[in-house]
Short mmCIF file of C-alpha atoms in Angstrom, two decimals:
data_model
loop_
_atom_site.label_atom_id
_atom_site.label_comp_id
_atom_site.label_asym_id
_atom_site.label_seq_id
_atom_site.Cartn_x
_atom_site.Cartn_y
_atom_site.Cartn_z
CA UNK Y 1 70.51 56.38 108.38
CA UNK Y 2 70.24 56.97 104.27
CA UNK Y 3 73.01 57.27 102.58
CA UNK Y 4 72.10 57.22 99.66
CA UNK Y 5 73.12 60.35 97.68
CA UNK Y 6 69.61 62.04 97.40
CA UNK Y 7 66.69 63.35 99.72
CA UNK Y 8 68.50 64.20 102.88
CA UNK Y 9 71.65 62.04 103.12
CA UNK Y 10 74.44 62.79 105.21
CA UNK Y 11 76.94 61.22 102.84
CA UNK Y 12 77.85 63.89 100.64
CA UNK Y 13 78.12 66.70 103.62
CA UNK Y 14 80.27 64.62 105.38
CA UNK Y 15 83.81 66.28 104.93
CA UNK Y 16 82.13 69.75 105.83
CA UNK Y 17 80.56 67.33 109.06
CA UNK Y 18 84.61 66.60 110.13
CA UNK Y 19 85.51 69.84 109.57
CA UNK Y 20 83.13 71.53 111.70
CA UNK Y 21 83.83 68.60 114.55
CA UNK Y 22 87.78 68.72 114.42
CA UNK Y 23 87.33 72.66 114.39
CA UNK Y 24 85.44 72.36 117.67
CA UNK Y 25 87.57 69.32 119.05
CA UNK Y 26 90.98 71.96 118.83
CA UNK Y 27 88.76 74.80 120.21
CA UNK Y 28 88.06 72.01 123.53
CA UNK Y 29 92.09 71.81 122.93
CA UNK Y 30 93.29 75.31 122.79
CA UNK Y 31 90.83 76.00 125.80
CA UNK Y 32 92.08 73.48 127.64
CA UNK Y 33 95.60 73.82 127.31
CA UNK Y 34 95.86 77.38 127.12
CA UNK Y 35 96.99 80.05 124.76
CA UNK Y 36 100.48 78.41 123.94
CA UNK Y 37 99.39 76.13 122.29
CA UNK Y 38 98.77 77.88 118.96
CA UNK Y 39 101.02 76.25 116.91
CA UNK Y 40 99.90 73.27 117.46
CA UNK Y 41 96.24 73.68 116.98
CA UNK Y 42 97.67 75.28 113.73
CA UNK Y 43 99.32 72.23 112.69
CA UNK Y 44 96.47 70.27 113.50
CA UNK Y 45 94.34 72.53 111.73
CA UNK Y 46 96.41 72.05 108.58
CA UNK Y 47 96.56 68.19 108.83
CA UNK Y 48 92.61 68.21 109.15
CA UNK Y 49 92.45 70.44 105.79
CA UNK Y 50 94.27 67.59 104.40
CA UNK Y 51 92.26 65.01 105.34
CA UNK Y 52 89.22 66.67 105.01
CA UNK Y 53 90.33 67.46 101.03
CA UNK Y 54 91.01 63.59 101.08
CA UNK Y 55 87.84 62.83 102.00
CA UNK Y 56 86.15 65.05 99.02
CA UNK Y 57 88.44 63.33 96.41
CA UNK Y 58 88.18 59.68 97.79
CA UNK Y 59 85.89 58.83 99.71
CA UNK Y 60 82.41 60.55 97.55
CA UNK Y 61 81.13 58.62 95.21
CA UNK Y 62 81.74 60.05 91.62
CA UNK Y 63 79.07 62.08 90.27
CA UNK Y 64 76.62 64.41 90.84
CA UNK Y 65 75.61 64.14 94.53
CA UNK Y 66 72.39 66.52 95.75
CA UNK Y 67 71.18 66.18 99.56
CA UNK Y 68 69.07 68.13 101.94
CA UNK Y 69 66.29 68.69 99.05
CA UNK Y 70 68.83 70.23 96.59
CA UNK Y 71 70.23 72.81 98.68
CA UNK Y 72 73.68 71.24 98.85
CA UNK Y 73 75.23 70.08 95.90
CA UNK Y 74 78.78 68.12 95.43
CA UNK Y 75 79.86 67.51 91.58
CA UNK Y 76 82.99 67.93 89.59
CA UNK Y 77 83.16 71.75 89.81
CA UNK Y 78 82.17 71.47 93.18
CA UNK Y 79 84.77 68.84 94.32
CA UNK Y 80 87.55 70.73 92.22
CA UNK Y 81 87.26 74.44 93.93
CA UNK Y 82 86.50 72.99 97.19
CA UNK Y 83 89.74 71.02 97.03
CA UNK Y 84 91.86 74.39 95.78
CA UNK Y 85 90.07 76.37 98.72
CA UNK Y 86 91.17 74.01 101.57
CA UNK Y 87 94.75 73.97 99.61
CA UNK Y 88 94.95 77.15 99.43
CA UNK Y 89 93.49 77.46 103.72
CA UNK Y 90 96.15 74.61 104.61
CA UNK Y 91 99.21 77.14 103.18
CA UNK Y 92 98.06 80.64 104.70
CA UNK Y 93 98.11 78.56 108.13
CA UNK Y 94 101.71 77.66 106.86
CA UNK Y 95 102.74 81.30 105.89
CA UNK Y 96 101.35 82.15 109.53
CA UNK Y 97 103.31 79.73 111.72
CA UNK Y 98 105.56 83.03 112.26
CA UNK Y 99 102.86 85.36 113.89
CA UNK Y 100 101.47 82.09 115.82
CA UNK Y 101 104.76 81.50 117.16
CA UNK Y 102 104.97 84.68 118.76
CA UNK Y 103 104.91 84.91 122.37
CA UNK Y 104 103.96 88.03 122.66
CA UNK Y 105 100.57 87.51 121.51
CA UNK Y 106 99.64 83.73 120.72
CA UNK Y 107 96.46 82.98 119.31
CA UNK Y 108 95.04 79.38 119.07
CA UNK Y 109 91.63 80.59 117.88
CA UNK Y 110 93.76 81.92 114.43
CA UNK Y 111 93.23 78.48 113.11
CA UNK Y 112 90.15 77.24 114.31
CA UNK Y 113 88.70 81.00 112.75
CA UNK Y 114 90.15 79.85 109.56
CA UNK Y 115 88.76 75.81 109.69
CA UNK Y 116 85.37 77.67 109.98
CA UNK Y 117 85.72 80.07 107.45
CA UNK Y 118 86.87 76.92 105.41
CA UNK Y 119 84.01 75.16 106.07
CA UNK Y 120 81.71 78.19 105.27
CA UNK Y 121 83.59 78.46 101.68
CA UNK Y 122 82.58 74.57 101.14
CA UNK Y 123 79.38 74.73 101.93
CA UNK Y 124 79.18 77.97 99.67
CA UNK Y 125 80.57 76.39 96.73
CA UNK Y 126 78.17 73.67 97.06
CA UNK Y 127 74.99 75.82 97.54
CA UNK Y 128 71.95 74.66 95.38
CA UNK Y 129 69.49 77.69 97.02
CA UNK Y 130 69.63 81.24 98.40
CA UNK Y 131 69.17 80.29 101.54
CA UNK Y 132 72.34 78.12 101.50
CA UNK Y 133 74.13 80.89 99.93
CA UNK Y 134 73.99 83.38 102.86
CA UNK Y 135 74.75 80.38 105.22
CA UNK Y 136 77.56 79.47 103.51
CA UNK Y 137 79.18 83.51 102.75
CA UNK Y 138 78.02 84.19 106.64
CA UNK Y 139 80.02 81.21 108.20
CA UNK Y 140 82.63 82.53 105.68
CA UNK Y 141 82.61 85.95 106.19
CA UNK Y 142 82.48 85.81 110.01
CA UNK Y 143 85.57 84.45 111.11
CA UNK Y 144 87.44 86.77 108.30
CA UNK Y 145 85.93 89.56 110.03
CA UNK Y 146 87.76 88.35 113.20
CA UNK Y 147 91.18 88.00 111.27
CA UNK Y 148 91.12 90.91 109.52
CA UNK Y 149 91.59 92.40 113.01
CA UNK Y 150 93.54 89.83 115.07
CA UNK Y 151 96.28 91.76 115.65
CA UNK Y 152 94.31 94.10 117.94
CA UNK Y 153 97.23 96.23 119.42
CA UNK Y 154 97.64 97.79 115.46
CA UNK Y 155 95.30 100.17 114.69
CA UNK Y 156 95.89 99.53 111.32
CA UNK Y 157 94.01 96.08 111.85
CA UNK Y 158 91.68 97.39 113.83
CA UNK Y 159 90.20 99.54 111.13
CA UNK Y 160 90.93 96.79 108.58
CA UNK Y 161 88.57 94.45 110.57
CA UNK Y 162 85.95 97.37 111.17
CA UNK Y 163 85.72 98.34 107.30
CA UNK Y 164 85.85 94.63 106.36
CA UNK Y 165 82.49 94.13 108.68
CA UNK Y 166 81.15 96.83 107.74
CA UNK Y 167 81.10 96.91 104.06
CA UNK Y 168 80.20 92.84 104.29
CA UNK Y 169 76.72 93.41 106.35
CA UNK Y 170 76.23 96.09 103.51
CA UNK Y 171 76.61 92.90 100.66
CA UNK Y 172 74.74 90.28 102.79
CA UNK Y 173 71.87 92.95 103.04
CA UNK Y 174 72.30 93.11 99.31
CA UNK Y 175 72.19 89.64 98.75
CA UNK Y 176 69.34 88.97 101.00
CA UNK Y 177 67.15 91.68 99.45
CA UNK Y 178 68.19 90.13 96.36
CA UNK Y 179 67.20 86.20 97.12
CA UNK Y 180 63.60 88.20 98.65
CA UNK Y 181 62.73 89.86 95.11
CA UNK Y 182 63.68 86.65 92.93
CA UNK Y 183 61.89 84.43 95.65
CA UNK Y 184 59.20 86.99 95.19
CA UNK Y 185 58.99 86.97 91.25
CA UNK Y 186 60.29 83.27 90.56
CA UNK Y 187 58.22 81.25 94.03
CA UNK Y 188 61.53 79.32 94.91
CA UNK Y 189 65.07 80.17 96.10
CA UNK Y 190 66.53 77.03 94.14
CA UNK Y 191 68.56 77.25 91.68
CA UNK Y 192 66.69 74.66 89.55
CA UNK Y 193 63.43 76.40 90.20
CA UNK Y 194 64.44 79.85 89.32
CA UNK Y 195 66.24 78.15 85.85
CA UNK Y 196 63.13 77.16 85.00
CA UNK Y 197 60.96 80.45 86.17
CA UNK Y 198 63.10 82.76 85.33
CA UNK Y 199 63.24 82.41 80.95
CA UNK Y 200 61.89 85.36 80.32
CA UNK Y 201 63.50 87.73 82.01
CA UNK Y 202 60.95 89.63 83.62
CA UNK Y 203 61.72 93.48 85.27
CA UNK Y 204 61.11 92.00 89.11
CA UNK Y 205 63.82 89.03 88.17
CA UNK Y 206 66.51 91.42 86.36
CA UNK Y 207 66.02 93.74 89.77
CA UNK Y 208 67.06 90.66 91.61
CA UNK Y 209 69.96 89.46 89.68
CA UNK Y 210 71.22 93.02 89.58
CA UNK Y 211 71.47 93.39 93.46
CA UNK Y 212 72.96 89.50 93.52
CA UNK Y 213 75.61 90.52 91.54
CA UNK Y 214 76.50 93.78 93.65
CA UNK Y 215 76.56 91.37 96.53
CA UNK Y 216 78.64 88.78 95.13
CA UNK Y 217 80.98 91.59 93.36
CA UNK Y 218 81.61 92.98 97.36
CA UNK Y 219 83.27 89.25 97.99
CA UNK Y 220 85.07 89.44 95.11
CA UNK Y 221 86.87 92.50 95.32
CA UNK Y 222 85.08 93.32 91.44
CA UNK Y 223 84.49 96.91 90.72
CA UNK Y 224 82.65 99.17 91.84
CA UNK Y 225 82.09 97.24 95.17
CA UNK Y 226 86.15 97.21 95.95
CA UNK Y 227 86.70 99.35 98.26
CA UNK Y 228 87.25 97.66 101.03
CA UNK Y 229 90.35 96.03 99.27
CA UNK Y 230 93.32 98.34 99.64
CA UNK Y 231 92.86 99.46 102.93
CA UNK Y 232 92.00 95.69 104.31
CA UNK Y 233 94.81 94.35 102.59
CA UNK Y 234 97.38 96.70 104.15
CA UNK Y 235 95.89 96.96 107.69
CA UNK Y 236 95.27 93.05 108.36
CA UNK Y 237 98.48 91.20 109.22
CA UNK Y 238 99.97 90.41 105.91
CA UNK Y 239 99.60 86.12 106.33
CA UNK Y 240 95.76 87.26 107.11
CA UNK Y 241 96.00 89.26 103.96
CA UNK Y 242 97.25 85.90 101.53
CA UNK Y 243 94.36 84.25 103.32
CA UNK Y 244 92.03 86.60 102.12
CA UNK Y 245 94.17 87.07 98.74
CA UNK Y 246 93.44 82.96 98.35
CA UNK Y 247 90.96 80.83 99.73
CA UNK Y 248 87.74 83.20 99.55
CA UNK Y 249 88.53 83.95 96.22
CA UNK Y 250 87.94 80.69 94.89
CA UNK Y 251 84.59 80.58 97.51
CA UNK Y 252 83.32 84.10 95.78
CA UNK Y 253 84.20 83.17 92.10
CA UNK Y 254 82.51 79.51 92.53
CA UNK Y 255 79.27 80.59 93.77
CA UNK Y 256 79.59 83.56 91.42
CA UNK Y 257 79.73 81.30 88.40
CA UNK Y 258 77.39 78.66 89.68
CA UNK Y 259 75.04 81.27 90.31
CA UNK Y 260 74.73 82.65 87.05
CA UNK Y 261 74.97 79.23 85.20
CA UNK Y 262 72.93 77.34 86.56
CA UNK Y 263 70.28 79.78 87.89
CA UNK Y 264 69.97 82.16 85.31
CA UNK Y 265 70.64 79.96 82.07
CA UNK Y 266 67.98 81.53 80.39
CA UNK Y 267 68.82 85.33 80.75
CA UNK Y 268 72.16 84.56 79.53
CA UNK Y 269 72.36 88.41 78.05
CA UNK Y 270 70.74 90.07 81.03
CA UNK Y 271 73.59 88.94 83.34
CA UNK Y 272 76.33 88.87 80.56
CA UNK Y 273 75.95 92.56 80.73
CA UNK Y 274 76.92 93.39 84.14
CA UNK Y 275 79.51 91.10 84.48
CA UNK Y 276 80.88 92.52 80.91
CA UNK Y 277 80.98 95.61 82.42
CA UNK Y 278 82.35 94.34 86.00
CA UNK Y 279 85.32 92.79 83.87
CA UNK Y 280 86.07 95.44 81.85
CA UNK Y 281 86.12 97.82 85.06
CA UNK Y 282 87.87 95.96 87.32
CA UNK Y 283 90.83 95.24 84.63
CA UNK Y 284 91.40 98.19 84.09
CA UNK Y 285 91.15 99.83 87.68
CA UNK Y 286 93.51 96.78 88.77
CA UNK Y 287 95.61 98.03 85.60
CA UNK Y 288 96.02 101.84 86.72
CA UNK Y 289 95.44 102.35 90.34
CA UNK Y 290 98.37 99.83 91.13
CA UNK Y 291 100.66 102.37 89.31
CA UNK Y 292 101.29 104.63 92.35
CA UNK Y 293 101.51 102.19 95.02
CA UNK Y 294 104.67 102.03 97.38
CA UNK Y 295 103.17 99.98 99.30
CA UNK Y 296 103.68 95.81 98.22
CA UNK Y 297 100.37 94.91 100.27
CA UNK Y 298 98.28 97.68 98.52
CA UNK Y 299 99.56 96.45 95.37
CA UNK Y 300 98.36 93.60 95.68
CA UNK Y 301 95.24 94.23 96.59
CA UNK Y 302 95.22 96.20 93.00
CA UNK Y 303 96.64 93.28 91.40
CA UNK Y 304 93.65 90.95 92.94
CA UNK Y 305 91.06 93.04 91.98
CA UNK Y 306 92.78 93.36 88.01
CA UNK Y 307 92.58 89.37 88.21
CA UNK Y 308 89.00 88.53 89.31
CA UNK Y 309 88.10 91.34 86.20
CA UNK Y 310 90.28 88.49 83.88
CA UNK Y 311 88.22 85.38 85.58
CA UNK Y 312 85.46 87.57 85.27
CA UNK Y 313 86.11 87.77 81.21
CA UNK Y 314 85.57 83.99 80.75
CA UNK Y 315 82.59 84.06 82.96
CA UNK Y 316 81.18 86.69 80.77
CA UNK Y 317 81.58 84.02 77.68
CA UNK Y 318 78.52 81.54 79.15
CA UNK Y 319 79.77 78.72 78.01
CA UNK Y 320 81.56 75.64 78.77
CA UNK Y 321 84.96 76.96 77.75
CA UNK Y 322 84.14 80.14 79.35
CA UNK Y 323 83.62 78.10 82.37
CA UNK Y 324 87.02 75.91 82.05
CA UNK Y 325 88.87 79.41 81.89
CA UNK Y 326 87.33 80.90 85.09
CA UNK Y 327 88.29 77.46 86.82
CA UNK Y 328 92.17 77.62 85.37
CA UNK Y 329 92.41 80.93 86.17
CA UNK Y 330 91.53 80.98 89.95
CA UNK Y 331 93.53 77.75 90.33
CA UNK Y 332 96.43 79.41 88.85
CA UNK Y 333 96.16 82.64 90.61
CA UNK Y 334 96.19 80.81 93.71
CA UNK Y 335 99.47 79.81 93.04
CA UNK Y 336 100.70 82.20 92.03
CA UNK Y 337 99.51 84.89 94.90
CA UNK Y 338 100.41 82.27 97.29
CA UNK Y 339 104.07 82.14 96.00
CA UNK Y 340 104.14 85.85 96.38
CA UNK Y 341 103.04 86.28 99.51
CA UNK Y 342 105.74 84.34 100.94
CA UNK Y 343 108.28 86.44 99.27
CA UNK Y 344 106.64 89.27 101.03
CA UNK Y 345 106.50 87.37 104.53
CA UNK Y 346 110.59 86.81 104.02
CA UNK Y 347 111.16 90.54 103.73
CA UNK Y 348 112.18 90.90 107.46
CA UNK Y 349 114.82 93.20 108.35
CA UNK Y 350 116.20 92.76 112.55
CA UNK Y 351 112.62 91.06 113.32
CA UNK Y 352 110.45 93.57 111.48
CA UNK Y 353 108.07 93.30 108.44
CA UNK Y 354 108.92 95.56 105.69
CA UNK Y 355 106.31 96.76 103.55
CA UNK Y 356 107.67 99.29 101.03
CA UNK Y 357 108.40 98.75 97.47
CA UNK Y 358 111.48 100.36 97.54
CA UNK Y 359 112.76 97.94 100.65
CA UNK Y 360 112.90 95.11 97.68
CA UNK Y 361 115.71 97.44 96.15
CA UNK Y 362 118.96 95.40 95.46
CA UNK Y 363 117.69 92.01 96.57
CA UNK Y 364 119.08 90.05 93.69
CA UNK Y 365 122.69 90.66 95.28
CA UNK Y 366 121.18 90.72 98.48
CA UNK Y 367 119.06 87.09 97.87
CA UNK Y 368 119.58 86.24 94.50
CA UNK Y 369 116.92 83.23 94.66
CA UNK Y 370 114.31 84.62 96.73
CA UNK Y 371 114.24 87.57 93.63
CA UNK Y 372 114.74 84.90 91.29
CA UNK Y 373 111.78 83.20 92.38
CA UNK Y 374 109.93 86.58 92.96
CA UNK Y 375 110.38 87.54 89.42
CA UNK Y 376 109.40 84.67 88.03
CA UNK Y 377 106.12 84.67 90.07
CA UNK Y 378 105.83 88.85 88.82
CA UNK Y 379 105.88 87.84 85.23
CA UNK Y 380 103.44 85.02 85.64
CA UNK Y 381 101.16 87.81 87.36
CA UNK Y 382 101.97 89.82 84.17
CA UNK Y 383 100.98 87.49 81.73
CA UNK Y 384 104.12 86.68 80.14
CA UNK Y 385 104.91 83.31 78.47
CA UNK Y 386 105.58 80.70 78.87
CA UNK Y 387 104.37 81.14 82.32
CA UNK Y 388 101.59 79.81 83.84
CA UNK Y 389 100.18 83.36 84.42
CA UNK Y 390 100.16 83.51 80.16
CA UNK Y 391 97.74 80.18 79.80
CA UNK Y 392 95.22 81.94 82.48
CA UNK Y 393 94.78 84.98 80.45
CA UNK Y 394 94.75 82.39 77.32
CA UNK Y 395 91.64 80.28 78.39
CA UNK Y 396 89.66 83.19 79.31
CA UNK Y 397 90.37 84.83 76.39
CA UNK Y 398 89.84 82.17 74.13
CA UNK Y 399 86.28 81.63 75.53
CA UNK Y 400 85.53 85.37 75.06
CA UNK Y 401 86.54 85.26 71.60
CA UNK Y 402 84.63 82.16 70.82
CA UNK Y 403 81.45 83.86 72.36
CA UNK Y 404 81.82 87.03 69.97
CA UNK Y 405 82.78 89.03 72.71
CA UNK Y 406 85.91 90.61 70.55
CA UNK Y 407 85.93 94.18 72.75
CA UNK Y 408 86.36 92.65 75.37
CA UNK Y 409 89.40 90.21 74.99
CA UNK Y 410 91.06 92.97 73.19
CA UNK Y 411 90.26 94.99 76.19
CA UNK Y 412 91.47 92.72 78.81
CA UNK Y 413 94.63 92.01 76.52
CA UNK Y 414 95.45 96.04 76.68
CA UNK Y 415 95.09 95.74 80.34
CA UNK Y 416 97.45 93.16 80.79
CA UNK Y 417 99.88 95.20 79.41
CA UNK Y 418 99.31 97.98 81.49
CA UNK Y 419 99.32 95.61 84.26
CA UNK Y 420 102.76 94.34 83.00
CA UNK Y 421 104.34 97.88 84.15
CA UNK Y 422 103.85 97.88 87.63
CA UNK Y 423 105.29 94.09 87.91
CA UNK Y 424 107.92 94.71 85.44
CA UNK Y 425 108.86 98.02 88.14
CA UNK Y 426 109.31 95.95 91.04
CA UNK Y 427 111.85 93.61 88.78
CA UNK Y 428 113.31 96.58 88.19
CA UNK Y 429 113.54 97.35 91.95
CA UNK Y 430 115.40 94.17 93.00
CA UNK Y 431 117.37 93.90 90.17
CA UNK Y 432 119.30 97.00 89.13
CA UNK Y 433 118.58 99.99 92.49
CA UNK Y 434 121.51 100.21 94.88
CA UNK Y 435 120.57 97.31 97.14
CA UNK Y 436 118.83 97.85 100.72
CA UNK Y 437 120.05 96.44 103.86
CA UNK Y 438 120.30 92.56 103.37
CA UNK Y 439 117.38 90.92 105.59
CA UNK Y 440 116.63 88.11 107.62
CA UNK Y 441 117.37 84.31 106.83
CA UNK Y 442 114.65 83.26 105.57
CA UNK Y 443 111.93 80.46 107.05
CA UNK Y 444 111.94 77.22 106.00
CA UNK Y 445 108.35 76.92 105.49
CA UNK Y 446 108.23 80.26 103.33
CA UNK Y 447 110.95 79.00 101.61
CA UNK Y 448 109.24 75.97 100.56
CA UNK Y 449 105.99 77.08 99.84
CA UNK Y 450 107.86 79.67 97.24
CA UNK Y 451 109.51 77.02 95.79
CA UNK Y 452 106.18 74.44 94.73
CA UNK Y 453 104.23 78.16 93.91
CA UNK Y 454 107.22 79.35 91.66
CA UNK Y 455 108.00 75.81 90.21
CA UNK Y 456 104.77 75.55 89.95
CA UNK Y 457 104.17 78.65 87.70
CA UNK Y 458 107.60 77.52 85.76
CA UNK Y 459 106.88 74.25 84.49
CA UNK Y 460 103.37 74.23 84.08
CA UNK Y 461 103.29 74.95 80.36
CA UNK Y 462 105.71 71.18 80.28
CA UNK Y 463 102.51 69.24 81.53
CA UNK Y 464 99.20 71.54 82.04
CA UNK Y 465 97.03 68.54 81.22
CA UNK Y 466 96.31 67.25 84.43
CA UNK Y 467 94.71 70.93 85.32
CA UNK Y 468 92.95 71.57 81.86
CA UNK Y 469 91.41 67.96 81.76
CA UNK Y 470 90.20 68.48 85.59
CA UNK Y 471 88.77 72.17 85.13
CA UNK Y 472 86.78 70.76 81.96
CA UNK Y 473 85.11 68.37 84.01
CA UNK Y 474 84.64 70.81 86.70
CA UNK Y 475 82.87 72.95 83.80
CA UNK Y 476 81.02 70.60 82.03
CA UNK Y 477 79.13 69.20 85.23
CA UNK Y 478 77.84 73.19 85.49
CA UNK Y 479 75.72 72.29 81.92
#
């Protein structure tokens, strides 16, 4: 066997390779031994994500690695997101040792659905061709589908999973008419290829890269494909929700920006249009429609789809630094959703889940650091310095400006304050309304993911090097 990293080696697909086999290896395991054994397949699950991430960073050569005839691509960009996507898979299975535990309902499969939606979202982020593109989102998308509604005795999940499916075979079919009319006007569904084809920016092409963009918009959560958002977010079970709040993300916004980069260099203003227009509309949607929520889960859902219009700003940019900002920003929104989504796990009151803004009322006398913590995470949502939330917004901003695009920093900076009123609210909320009923003690393992996620978003502004100097890389090997 070659492995060498060209032609068709096996050596740079090989993580994906011992994700796919431990997947089926706790599937054998959870069959086997029976339903009750869910939280161990889901610890097992998480120690694989570790070693598979291991396995990207150390054992791959260092460079650009291309295999099965360019389809599948690992560089730094690649090897960065990939690494943040199984991060941010190994800590939803942590937020969801809860619902795994319970007896009432175990489910084993939870974590084997999300190693194979994990190993869709690496082999998306590596995709060098079309074809490999609707692999990837498909092996992605599939098990979500299943997630969305594993809780099947809530209706609520039930119709979260249905919508979820639903709008998704309405994007693939997008995405697949899409990869059709460029193969059609360009002769290749390679992303080198079509670089080279596609210069001047013929009607047939721009037709293509228009429906592309719808598709990839629906996996986003960008306007005007985000309607599936609100109502998925609250139905699914809320550690399914930071899943899809998380991981995916990074999938949808890698292949988004390799996409456009490195297939469509030379209709750098045909695309920079759309996704212009995607940003500005999905800031300010995320901006406004989160005003009125009660609802914590819908919020965030309004909050998610305000922050891929921010990535979306540096995208716009076409650069390199437009490109390091996109790569920040999803690595610190991570974090920071992550960190909040644990706050909203703790909020049990005699066993429940509550839900409801107002149910946050009084915690700071209630559980003075769990709304310590939550604040802090609110503000870096917000923007506000020196949080890490604040150098997000600054890279992609930066990389606007540098690009001319003036309108729209100053629009995404207006946003962001907007933004800033429905986080500042729920402060508010915990910090000076009559308090609620006090709630349960809180899980260990929320209480420690909080901790890294708010620390984390605390102290990066002490020592952000590490992350700037590894999202540049991650850029530059786009160009």
């Amino acid at each position: 066997m070659n492995f060498e990293p060209a032609g068709y080696s096996l050596l740079p697909i090989m993580p994906e390779i011992v994700l796919v086999v431990g997947a089926m290896l706790l599937l054998l395991l959870g069959a086997y031994r029976g339903p009750q054994t869910a939280r161990l397949v889901s610890w097992l699950a998480i120690l694989l994500l570790v070693v598979v991430g291991a396995l990207e960073v150390l054992a791959l050569p260092s460079g650009k690695l291309v295999t099965f005839g360019g389809s599948f691509i690992v560089d730094d960009f690649a090897r960065f997101l990939k690494v943040l996507a199984l991060v941010g898979s190994a800590v939803t299975l942590i937020l969801s040792m809860e619902i795994l535990g319970d007896p009432t309902r175990p489910m084993f499969e939870y974590g084997i659905l999300v190693l194979l939606s994990s190993a869709g979202m690496m082999l998306l982020i590596s995709a060098g061709r079309f074809d490999h593109v609707v692999f990837g989102l498909e092996l992605m998308s599939l098990a979500l589908y299943v997630v969305a509604a594993s809780n099947r005795e809530d209706p609520k999940s039930n119709e979260a999973g249905m919508k979820y499916f639903v709008l998704g075979a309405l994007s693939s079919g997008m995405l697949l008419y899409a990869a059709s009319l460029i193969y059609g006007f360009t002769g290749t569904v390679a992303f080198s290829g079509i670089a080279r084809a596609a210069t001047g920016g013929s009607i047939g092409v721009v037709f293509g890269l228009v429906f592309l963009l719808a598709g990839l918009c629906f996996k986003v959560s960008a306007v005007p494909f985000h309607m599936w958002t609100p109502d998925v977010y609250e139905g699914a079970p809320t550690p399914v929700t930071a899943f899809f709040a998380s991981a995916p993300k990074v999938a949808g916004i890698a292949i988004f920006t390799r996409v456009t980069l490195t297939a469509f260099p030379g209709i750098v203003p045909q695309w920079q249009q759309i996704v212009v227009f995607v940003a500005i509309a999905s800031m300010a949607l995320g901006s406004f429609a989160a005003i009125g929520q009660k609802n914590i889960k819908r919020l965030m859902a309004y909050s998610a789809i305000g922050h891929i219009g921010f990535a979306l700003v540096g995208l716009s940019a076409g650069t390199v630094e437009g490109a390091q900002g996109v790569v920040v920003y999803i690595a610190i929104y991570v974090a920071m959703t992550l960190g909040a989504f644990s706050v909203i796990l703790a909020m049990r009151r005699n066993g429940l889940h509550v839900e409801n803004i107002s149910d946050f009322a009084g915690l700071s006398r209630t559980n003075p650091p769990l709304a310590f913590f939550f604040a802090m995470l609110l503000f870096s949502l917000a923007g506000i310095p020196p949080l890490a939330g604040f150098f997000a917004k600054f890279y992609v901003f930066m990389a606007a400006i540098k690009a001319g695009l003036f309108a729209l920093a100053i629009i995404g900076v207006v946003t962001s304050v907007v933004g800033a009123y429905y986080y500042l609210a729920i402060v508010k909320v915990m910090y000076f309304d009559e308090p609620a009923p006090g709630i349960d003690k809180v899980r260990l393992e929320l209480r420690g993911v909080l901790a890294i996620a708010g620390l984390f978003n605390m102290l990066f502004f002490i020592y952000p090097t590490p992350l700037i100097n590894a999202a540049s890389a991650a850029a530059k090997s786009l160009f």
